[in-house]
Short mmCIF file of C-alpha atoms and ligand atoms in Angstrom, two decimals:
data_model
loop_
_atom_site.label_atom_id
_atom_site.label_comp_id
_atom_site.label_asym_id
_atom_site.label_seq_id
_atom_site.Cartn_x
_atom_site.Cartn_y
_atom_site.Cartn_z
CA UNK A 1 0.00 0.00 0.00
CA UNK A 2 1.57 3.60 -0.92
CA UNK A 3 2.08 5.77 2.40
CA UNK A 4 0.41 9.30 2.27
CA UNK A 5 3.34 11.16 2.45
CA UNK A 6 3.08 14.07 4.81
CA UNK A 7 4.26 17.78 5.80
CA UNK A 8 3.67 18.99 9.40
CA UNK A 9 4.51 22.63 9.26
CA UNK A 10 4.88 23.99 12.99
CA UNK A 11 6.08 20.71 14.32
CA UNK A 12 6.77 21.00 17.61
CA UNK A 13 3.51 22.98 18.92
CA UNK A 14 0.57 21.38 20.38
CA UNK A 15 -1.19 19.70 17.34
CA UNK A 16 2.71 19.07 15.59
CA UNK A 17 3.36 16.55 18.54
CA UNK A 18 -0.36 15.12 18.56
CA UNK A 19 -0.10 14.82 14.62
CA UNK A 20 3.39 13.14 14.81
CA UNK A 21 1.87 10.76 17.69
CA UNK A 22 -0.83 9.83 15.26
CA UNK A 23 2.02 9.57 12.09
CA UNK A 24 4.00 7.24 14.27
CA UNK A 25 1.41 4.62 15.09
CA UNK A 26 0.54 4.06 11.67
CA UNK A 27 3.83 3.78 10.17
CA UNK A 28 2.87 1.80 7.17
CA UNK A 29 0.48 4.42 6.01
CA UNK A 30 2.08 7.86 6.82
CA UNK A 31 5.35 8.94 6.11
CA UNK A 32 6.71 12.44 6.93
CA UNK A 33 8.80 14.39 4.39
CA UNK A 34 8.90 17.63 5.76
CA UNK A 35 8.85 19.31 9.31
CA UNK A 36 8.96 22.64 10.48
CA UNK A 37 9.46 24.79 13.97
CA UNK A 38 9.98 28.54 14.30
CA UNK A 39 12.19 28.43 17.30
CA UNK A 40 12.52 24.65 19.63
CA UNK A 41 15.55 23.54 17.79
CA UNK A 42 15.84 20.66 20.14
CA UNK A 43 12.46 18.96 19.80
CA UNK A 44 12.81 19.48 16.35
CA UNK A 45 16.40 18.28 15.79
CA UNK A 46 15.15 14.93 17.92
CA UNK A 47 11.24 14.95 15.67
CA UNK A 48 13.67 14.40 12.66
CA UNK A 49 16.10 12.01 13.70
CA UNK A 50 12.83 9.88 14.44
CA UNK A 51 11.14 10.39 11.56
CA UNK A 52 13.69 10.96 9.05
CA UNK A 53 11.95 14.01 6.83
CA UNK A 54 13.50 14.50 3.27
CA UNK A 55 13.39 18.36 4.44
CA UNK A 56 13.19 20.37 7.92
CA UNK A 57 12.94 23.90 7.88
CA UNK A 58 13.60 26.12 11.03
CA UNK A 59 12.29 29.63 10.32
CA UNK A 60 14.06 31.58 12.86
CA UNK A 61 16.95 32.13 10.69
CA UNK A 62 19.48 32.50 13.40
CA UNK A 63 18.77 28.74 14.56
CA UNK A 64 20.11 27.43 11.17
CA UNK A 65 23.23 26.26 11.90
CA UNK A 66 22.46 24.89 15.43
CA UNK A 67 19.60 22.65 12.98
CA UNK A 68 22.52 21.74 10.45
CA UNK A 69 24.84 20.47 12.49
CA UNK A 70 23.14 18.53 14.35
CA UNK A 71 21.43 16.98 11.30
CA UNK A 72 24.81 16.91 8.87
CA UNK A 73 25.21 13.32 9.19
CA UNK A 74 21.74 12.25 8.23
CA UNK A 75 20.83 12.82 4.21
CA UNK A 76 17.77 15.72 5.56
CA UNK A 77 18.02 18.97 3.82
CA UNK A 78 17.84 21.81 6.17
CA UNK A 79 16.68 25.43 5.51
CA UNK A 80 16.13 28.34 7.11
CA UNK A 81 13.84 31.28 6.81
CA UNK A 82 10.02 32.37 5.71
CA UNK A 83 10.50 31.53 2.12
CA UNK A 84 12.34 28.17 2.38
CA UNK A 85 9.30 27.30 4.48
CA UNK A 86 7.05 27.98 1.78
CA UNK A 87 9.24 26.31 -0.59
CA UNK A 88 9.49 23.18 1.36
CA UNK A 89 5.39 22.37 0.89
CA UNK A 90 6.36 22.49 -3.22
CA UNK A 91 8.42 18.83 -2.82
CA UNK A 92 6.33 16.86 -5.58
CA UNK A 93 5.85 13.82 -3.01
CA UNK A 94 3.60 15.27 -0.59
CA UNK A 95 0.02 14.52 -0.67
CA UNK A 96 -0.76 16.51 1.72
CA UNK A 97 -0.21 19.42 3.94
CA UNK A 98 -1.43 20.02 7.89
CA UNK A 99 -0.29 23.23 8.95
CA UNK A 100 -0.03 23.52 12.75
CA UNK A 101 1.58 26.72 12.66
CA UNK A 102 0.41 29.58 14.98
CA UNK A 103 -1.48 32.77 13.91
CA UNK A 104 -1.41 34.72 10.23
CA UNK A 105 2.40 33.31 9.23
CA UNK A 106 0.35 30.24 8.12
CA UNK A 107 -1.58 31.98 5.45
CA UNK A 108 1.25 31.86 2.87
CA UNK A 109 2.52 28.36 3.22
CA UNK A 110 -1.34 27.45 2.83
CA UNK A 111 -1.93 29.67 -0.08
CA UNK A 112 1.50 27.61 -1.79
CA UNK A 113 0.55 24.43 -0.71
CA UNK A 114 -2.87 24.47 -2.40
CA UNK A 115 -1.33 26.31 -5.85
CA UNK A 116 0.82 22.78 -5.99
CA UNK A 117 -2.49 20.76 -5.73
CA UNK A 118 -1.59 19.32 -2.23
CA UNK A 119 -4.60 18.67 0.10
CA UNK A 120 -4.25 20.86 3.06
CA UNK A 121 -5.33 19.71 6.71
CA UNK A 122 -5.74 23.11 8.67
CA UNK A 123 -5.10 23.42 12.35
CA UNK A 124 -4.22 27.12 11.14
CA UNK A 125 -7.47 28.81 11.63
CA UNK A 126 -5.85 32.05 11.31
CA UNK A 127 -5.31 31.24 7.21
CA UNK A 128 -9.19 31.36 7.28
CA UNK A 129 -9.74 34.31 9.27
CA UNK A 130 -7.39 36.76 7.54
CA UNK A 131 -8.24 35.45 3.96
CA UNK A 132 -11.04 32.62 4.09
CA UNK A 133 -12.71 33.81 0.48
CA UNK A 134 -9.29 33.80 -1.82
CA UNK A 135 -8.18 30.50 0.68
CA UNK A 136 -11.53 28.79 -0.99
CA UNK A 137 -11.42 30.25 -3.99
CA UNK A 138 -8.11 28.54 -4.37
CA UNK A 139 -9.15 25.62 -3.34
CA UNK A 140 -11.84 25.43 -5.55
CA UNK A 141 -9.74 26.01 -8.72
CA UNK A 142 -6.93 23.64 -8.03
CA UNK A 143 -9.33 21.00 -6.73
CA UNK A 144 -7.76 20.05 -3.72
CA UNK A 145 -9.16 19.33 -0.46
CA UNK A 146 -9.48 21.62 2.90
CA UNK A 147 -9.62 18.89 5.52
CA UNK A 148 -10.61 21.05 8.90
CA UNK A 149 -8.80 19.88 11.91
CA UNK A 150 -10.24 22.26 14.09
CA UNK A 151 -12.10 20.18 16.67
CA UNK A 152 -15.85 21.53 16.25
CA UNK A 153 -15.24 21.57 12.06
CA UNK A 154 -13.86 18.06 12.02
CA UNK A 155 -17.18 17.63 13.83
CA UNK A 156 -19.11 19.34 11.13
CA UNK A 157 -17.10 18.10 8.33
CA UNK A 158 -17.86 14.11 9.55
CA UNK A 159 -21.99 15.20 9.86
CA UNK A 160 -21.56 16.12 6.42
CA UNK A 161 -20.21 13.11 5.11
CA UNK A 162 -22.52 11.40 2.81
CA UNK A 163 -25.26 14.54 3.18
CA UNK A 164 -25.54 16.47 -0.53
CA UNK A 165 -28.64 18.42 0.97
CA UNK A 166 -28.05 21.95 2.04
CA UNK A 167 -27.24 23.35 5.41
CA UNK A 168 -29.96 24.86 7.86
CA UNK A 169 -27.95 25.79 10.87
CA UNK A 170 -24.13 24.96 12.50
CA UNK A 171 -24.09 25.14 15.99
CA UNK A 172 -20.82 25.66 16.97
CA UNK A 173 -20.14 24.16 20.52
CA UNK A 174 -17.38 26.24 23.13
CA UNK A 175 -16.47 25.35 26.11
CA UNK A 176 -16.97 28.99 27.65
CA UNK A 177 -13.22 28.26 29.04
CA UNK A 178 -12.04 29.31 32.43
CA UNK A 179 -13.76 32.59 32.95
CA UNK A 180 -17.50 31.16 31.93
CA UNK A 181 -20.11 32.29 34.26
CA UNK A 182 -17.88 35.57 34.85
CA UNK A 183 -18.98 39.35 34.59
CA UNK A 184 -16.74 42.15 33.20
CA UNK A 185 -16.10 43.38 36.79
CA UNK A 186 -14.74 39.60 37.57
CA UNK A 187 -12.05 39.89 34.44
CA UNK A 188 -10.89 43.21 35.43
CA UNK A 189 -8.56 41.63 37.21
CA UNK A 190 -7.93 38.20 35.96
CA UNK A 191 -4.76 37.57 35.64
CA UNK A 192 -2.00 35.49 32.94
CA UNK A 193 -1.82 32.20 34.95
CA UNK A 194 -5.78 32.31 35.62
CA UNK A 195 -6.17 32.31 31.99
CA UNK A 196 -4.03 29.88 30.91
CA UNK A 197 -6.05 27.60 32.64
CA UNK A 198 -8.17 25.88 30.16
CA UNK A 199 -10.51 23.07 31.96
CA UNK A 200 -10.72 21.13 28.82
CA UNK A 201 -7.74 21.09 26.47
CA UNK A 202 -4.32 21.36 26.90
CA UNK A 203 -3.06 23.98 23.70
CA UNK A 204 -0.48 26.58 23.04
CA UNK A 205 -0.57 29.68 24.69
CA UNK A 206 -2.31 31.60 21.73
CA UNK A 207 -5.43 29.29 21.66
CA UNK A 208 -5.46 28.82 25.12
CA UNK A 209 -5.93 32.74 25.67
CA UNK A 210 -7.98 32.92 22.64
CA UNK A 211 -10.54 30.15 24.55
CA UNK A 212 -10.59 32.27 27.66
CA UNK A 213 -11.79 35.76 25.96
CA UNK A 214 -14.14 33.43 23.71
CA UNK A 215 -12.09 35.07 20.48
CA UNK A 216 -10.73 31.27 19.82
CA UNK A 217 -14.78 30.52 19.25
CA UNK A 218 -15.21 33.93 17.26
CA UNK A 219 -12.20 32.72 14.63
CA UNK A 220 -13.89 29.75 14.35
CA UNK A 221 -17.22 30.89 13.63
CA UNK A 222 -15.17 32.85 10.64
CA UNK A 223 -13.27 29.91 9.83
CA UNK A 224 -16.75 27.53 9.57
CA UNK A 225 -18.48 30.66 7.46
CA UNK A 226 -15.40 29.53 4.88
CA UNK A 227 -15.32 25.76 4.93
CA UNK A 228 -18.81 25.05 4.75
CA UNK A 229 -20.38 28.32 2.51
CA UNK A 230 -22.66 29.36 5.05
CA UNK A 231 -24.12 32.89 6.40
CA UNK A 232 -23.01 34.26 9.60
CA UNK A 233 -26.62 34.30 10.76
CA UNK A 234 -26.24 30.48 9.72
CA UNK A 235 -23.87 29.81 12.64
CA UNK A 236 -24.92 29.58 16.10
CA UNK A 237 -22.31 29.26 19.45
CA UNK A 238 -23.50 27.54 22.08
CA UNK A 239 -21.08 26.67 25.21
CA UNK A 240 -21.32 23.22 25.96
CA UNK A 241 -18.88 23.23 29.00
CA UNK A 242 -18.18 19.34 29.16
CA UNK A 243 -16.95 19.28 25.22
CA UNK A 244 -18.63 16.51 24.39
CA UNK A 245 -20.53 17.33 21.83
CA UNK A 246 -17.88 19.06 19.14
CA UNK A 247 -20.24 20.37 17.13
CA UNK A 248 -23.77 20.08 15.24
CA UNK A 249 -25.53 20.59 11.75
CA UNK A 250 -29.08 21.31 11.55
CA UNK A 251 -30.87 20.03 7.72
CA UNK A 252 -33.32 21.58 6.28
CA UNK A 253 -35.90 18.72 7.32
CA UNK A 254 -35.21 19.67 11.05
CA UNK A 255 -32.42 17.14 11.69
CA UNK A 256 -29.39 17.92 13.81
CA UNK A 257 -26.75 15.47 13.56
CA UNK A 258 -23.81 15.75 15.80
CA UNK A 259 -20.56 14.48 16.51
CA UNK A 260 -19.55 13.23 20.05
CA UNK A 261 -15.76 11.91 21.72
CA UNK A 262 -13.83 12.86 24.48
CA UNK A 263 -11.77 16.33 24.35
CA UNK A 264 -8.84 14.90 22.12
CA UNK A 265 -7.25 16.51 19.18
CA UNK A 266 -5.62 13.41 17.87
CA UNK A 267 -9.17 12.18 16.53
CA UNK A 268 -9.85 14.94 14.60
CA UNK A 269 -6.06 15.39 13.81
CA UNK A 270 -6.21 11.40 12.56
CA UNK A 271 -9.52 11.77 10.80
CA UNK A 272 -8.29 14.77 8.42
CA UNK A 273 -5.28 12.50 7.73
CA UNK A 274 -7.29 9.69 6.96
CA UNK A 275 -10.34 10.29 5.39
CA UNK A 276 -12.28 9.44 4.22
CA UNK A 277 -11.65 6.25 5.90
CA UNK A 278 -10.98 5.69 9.38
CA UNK A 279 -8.27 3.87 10.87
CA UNK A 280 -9.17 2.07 13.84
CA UNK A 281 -6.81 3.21 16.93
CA UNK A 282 -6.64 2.62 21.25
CA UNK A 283 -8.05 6.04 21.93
CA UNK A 284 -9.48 5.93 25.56
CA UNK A 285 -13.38 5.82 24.85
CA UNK A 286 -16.04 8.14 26.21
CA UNK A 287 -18.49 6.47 28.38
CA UNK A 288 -21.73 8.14 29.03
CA UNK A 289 -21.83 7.03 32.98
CA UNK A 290 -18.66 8.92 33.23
CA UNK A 291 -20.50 11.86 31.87
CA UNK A 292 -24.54 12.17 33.37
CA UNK A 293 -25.03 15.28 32.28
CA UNK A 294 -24.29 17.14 29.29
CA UNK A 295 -25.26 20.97 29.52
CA UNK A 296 -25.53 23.58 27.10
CA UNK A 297 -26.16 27.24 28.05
CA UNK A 298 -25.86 30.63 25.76
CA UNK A 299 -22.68 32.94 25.41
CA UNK A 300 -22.41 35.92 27.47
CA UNK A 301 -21.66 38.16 24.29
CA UNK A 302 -21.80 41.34 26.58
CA UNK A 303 -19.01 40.22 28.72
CA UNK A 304 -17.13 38.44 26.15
CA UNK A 305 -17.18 41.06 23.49
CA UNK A 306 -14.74 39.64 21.51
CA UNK A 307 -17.40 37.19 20.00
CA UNK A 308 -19.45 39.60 19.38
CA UNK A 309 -16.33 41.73 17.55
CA UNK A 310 -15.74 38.89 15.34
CA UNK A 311 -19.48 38.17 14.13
CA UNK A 312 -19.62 41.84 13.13
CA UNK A 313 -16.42 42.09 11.26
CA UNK A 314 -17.73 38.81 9.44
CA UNK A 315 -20.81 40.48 8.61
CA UNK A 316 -18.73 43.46 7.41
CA UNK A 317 -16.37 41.49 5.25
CA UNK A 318 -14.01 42.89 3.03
CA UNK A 319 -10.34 43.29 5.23
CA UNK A 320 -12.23 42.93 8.70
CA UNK A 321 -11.68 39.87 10.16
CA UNK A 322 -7.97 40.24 8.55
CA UNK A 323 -7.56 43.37 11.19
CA UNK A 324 -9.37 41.68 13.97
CA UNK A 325 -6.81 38.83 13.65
CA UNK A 326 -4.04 41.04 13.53
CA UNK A 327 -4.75 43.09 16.27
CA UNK A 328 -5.55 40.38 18.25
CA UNK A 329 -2.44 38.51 17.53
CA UNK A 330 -0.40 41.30 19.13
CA UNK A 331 -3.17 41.81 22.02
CA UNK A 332 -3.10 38.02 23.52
CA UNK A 333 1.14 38.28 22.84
CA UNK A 334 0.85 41.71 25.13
CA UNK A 335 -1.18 40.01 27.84
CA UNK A 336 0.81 37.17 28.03
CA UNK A 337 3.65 39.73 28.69
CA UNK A 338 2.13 41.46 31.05
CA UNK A 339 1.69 44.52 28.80
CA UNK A 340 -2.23 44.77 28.43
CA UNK A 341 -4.97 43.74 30.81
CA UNK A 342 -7.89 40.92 29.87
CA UNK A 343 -10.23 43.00 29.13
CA UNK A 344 -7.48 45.33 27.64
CA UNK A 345 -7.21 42.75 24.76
CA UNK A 346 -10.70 43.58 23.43
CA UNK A 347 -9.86 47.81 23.56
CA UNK A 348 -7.52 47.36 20.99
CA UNK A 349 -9.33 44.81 18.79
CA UNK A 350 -12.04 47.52 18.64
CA UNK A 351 -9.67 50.65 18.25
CA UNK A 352 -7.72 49.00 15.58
CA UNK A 353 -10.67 48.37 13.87
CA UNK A 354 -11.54 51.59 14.05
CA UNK A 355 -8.15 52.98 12.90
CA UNK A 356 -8.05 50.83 9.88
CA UNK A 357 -10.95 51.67 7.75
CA UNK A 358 -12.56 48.96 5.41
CA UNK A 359 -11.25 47.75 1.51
CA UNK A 360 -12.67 44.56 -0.19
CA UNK A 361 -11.64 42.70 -3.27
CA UNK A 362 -8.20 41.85 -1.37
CA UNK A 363 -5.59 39.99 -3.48
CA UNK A 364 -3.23 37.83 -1.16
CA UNK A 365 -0.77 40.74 -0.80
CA UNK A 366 -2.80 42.88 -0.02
CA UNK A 367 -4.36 40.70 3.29
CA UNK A 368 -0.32 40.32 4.03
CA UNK A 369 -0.34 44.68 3.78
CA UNK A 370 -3.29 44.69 6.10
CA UNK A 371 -2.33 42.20 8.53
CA UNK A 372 1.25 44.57 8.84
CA UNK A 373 -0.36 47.77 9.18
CA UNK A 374 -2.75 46.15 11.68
CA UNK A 375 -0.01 44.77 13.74
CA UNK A 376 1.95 47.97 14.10
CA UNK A 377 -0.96 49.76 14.67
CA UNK A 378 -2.10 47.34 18.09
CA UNK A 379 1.35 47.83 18.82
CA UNK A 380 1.18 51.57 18.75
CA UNK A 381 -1.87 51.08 20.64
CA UNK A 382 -0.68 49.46 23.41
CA UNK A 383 2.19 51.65 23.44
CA UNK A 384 0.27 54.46 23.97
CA UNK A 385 -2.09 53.05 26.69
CA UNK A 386 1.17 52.29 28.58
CA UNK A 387 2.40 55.82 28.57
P1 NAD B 1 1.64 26.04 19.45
O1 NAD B 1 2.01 27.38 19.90
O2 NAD B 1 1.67 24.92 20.44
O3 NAD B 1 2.54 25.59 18.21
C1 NAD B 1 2.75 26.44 17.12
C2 NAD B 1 3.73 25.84 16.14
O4 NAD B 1 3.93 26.79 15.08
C3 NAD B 1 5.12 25.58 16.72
O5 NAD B 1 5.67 24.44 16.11
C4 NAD B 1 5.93 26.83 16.32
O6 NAD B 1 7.30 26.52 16.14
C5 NAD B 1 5.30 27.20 14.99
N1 NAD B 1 5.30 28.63 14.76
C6 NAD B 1 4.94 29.61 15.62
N2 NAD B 1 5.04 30.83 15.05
C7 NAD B 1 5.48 30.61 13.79
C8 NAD B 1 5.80 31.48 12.71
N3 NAD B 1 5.68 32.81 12.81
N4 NAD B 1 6.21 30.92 11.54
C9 NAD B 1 6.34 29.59 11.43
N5 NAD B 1 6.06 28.72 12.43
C10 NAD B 1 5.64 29.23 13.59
O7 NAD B 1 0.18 26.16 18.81
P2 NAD B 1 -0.97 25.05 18.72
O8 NAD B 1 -1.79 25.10 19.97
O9 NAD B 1 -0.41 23.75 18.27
O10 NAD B 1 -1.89 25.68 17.58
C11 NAD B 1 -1.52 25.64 16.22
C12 NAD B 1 -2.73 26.03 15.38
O11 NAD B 1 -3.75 25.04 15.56
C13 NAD B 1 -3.37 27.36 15.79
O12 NAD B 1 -3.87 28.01 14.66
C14 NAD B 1 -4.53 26.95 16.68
O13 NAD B 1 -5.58 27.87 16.67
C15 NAD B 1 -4.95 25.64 16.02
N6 NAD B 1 -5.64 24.70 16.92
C16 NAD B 1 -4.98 24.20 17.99
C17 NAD B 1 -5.62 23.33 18.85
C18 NAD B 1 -4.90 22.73 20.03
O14 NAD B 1 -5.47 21.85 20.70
N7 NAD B 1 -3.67 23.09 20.32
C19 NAD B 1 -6.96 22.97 18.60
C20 NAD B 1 -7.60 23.51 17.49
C21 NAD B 1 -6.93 24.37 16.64
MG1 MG B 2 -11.70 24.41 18.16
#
């Protein structure tokens, strides 16, 4: 049987490890040819001595020659830099792409991968959010696939399967992470630690922050707008704080069909790797006695107003939810360095908005433009709230 041959850009994060965890108990159906890390050299270094990539790329160029070395008696390639990264997803043997990277520096490897006809499987919700129409436009003319690995998509994308009748409703489940329940005068003071406690999933920092201001659950409503062709007003968040239920689609006809497991990204990881088959595997099981109740409540959109933010900038289109992404990029980095409060975070979402007016019919350099000038204007922002 031919092994699907496999690049796992941003290697060492959260879903990089899961993914190569997957990859590695299936060895005679995966095979990874290229890996990539922005700045753990070691976990990289030791990801490709295991699994023996034709190509690793380390895009902190200042790391190169640590990589090299290290690798110069094995036959891997290394590179270094931006562009070598979105050179590596050219190599003619990959089938297909799952980008794990972090935030908007996914959007160009993505846009490459899919101009080589490679199947992409997205972690990178960000490549979505800051350009979701030209990312499916793309995808539509080189006939690939976008295989979500986003948790509640993966749960969409497997109600879907065998369904050619339209769409009614997606209801989008969140957790409502740590701060659920909370009023803005309880997150005036919450602090870094307190909201890096997610009670769910363990994540990178970005996401984890993202869960806890309920922004992760507004990029996602952006992100299912793209990979399934639906309204805003088609997509519904409900918090669900046991995530159980990953997601749901309503048919016309009434019918909700959902998708249920235990909080795990390696099943959703694994399914966009296999489909559409599915590889049985020694995942623990969910059992409903270990779970009585399931709940499901409404978001607190006042309180968490970055939800709101991002269902507005959807409706809004054009360059929006490319600014919202970029300013919130450089908000949740600020508050994880102590530089902007919580609630902080969602002041200069709104101001940047504000500051950066509106274009539409965006070509992919121009979302790259806007997603600069958005950054250095949060920046400035913060700066000046500071002084
Ligand atoms: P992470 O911070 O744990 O890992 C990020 C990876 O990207 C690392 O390998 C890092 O080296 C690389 N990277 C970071 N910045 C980069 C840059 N500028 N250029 C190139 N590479 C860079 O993040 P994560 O939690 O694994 O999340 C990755 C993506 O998957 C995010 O878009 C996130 O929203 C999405 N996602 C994550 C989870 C999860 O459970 N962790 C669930 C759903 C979706
Ligand atoms: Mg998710």
């Amino acid at each position: 049987m031919e092994r699907k041959n496999i690049a796992i850009l941003g290697a060492t994060g959260s879903i990089g490890t899961q993914a190569l965890e997957v990859v590695r108990s299936f060895p005679d159906r995966f095979v990874v040819s290229v890996l990539s890390a922005a700045n753990n050299t070691d976990l990289l270094i030791q990801q490709a001595l295991e699994f023996l990539p034709k190509q690793v790329v380390i895009t902190n160029t200042a790391l190169y020659s640590k990589v090299k070395e290290a690798l110069a008696h094995t036959n891997i390639a290394v590179a270094a830099g931006v562009a070598a990264l979105v050179e590596a997803v050219e190599l003619p043997e990959i089938d297909v792409v799952l980008n794990a990277i972090v935030g908007s520096a996914g959007l160009r490897p993505t846009v490459r991968a899919i101009e080589k006809g490679k199947d992409i499987a997205l972690a990178n919700k960000e490549t979505l959010v800051v350009a979701g129409e030209l990312v499916m436009d793309l995808v539509a003319q080189h006939k690939v696939q976008m295989l979500p690995v986003d948790s509640e998509h993966s749960a969409i994308f497997q109600c879907l399967a065998g369904e050619p009748s339209p769409i009614e409703k997606i209801i989008l489940t969140a957790s409502g992470g740590p701060f659920r329940g909370k009023k803005t005068q309880d997150l005036r003071t919450v602090s870094r630690a307190q909201a890096l406690k997610h009670p769910n999933w363990s994540m990178g920092a970005k996401i984890t922050i993202d869960s806890a201001s309920l922004m992760n659950k507004g990029l996602e409503v952006i992100e299912a707008k793209w990979l399934f062709n639906v309204t805003a007003s088609q997509i519904e968040v409900v918090v669900h704080p046991q995530s159980i239920v990953h997601s749901l689609v309503q048919f016309e006809d009434g019918s909700l069909k959902a998708q249920l497991g235990l909080p795990d990204m390696k099943l959703p990881i694994q399914y966009a790797l296999t489909f559409p088959e599915r590889f049985p595997n020694t995942f623990k099981r969910f059992s409903f006695t270990d779970y009585a109740t399931l709940t499901f409540e409404q978001p607190d959109l006042e309180t968490f107003r970055n939800l709101k933010l991002a269902y507005q900038a959807l409706a809004e289109g054009g360059n929006r939810t490319c600014v919202l992404n970029a300013a919130n990029e450089v908000a949740v980095a600020a508050f994880l360095d102590d530089k902007v409060s919580f609630l902080g975070m969602s002041d200069i979402l709104e101001e940047t908005l504000c500051q950066i007016p509106n274009r539409k019919q965006l070509s992919l350099e121009d979302y790259i433009t806007f997603d600069k000038e958005s950054r250095m204007m949060a920046q400035d922002l913060i700066h000046r709230l500071k002084n």
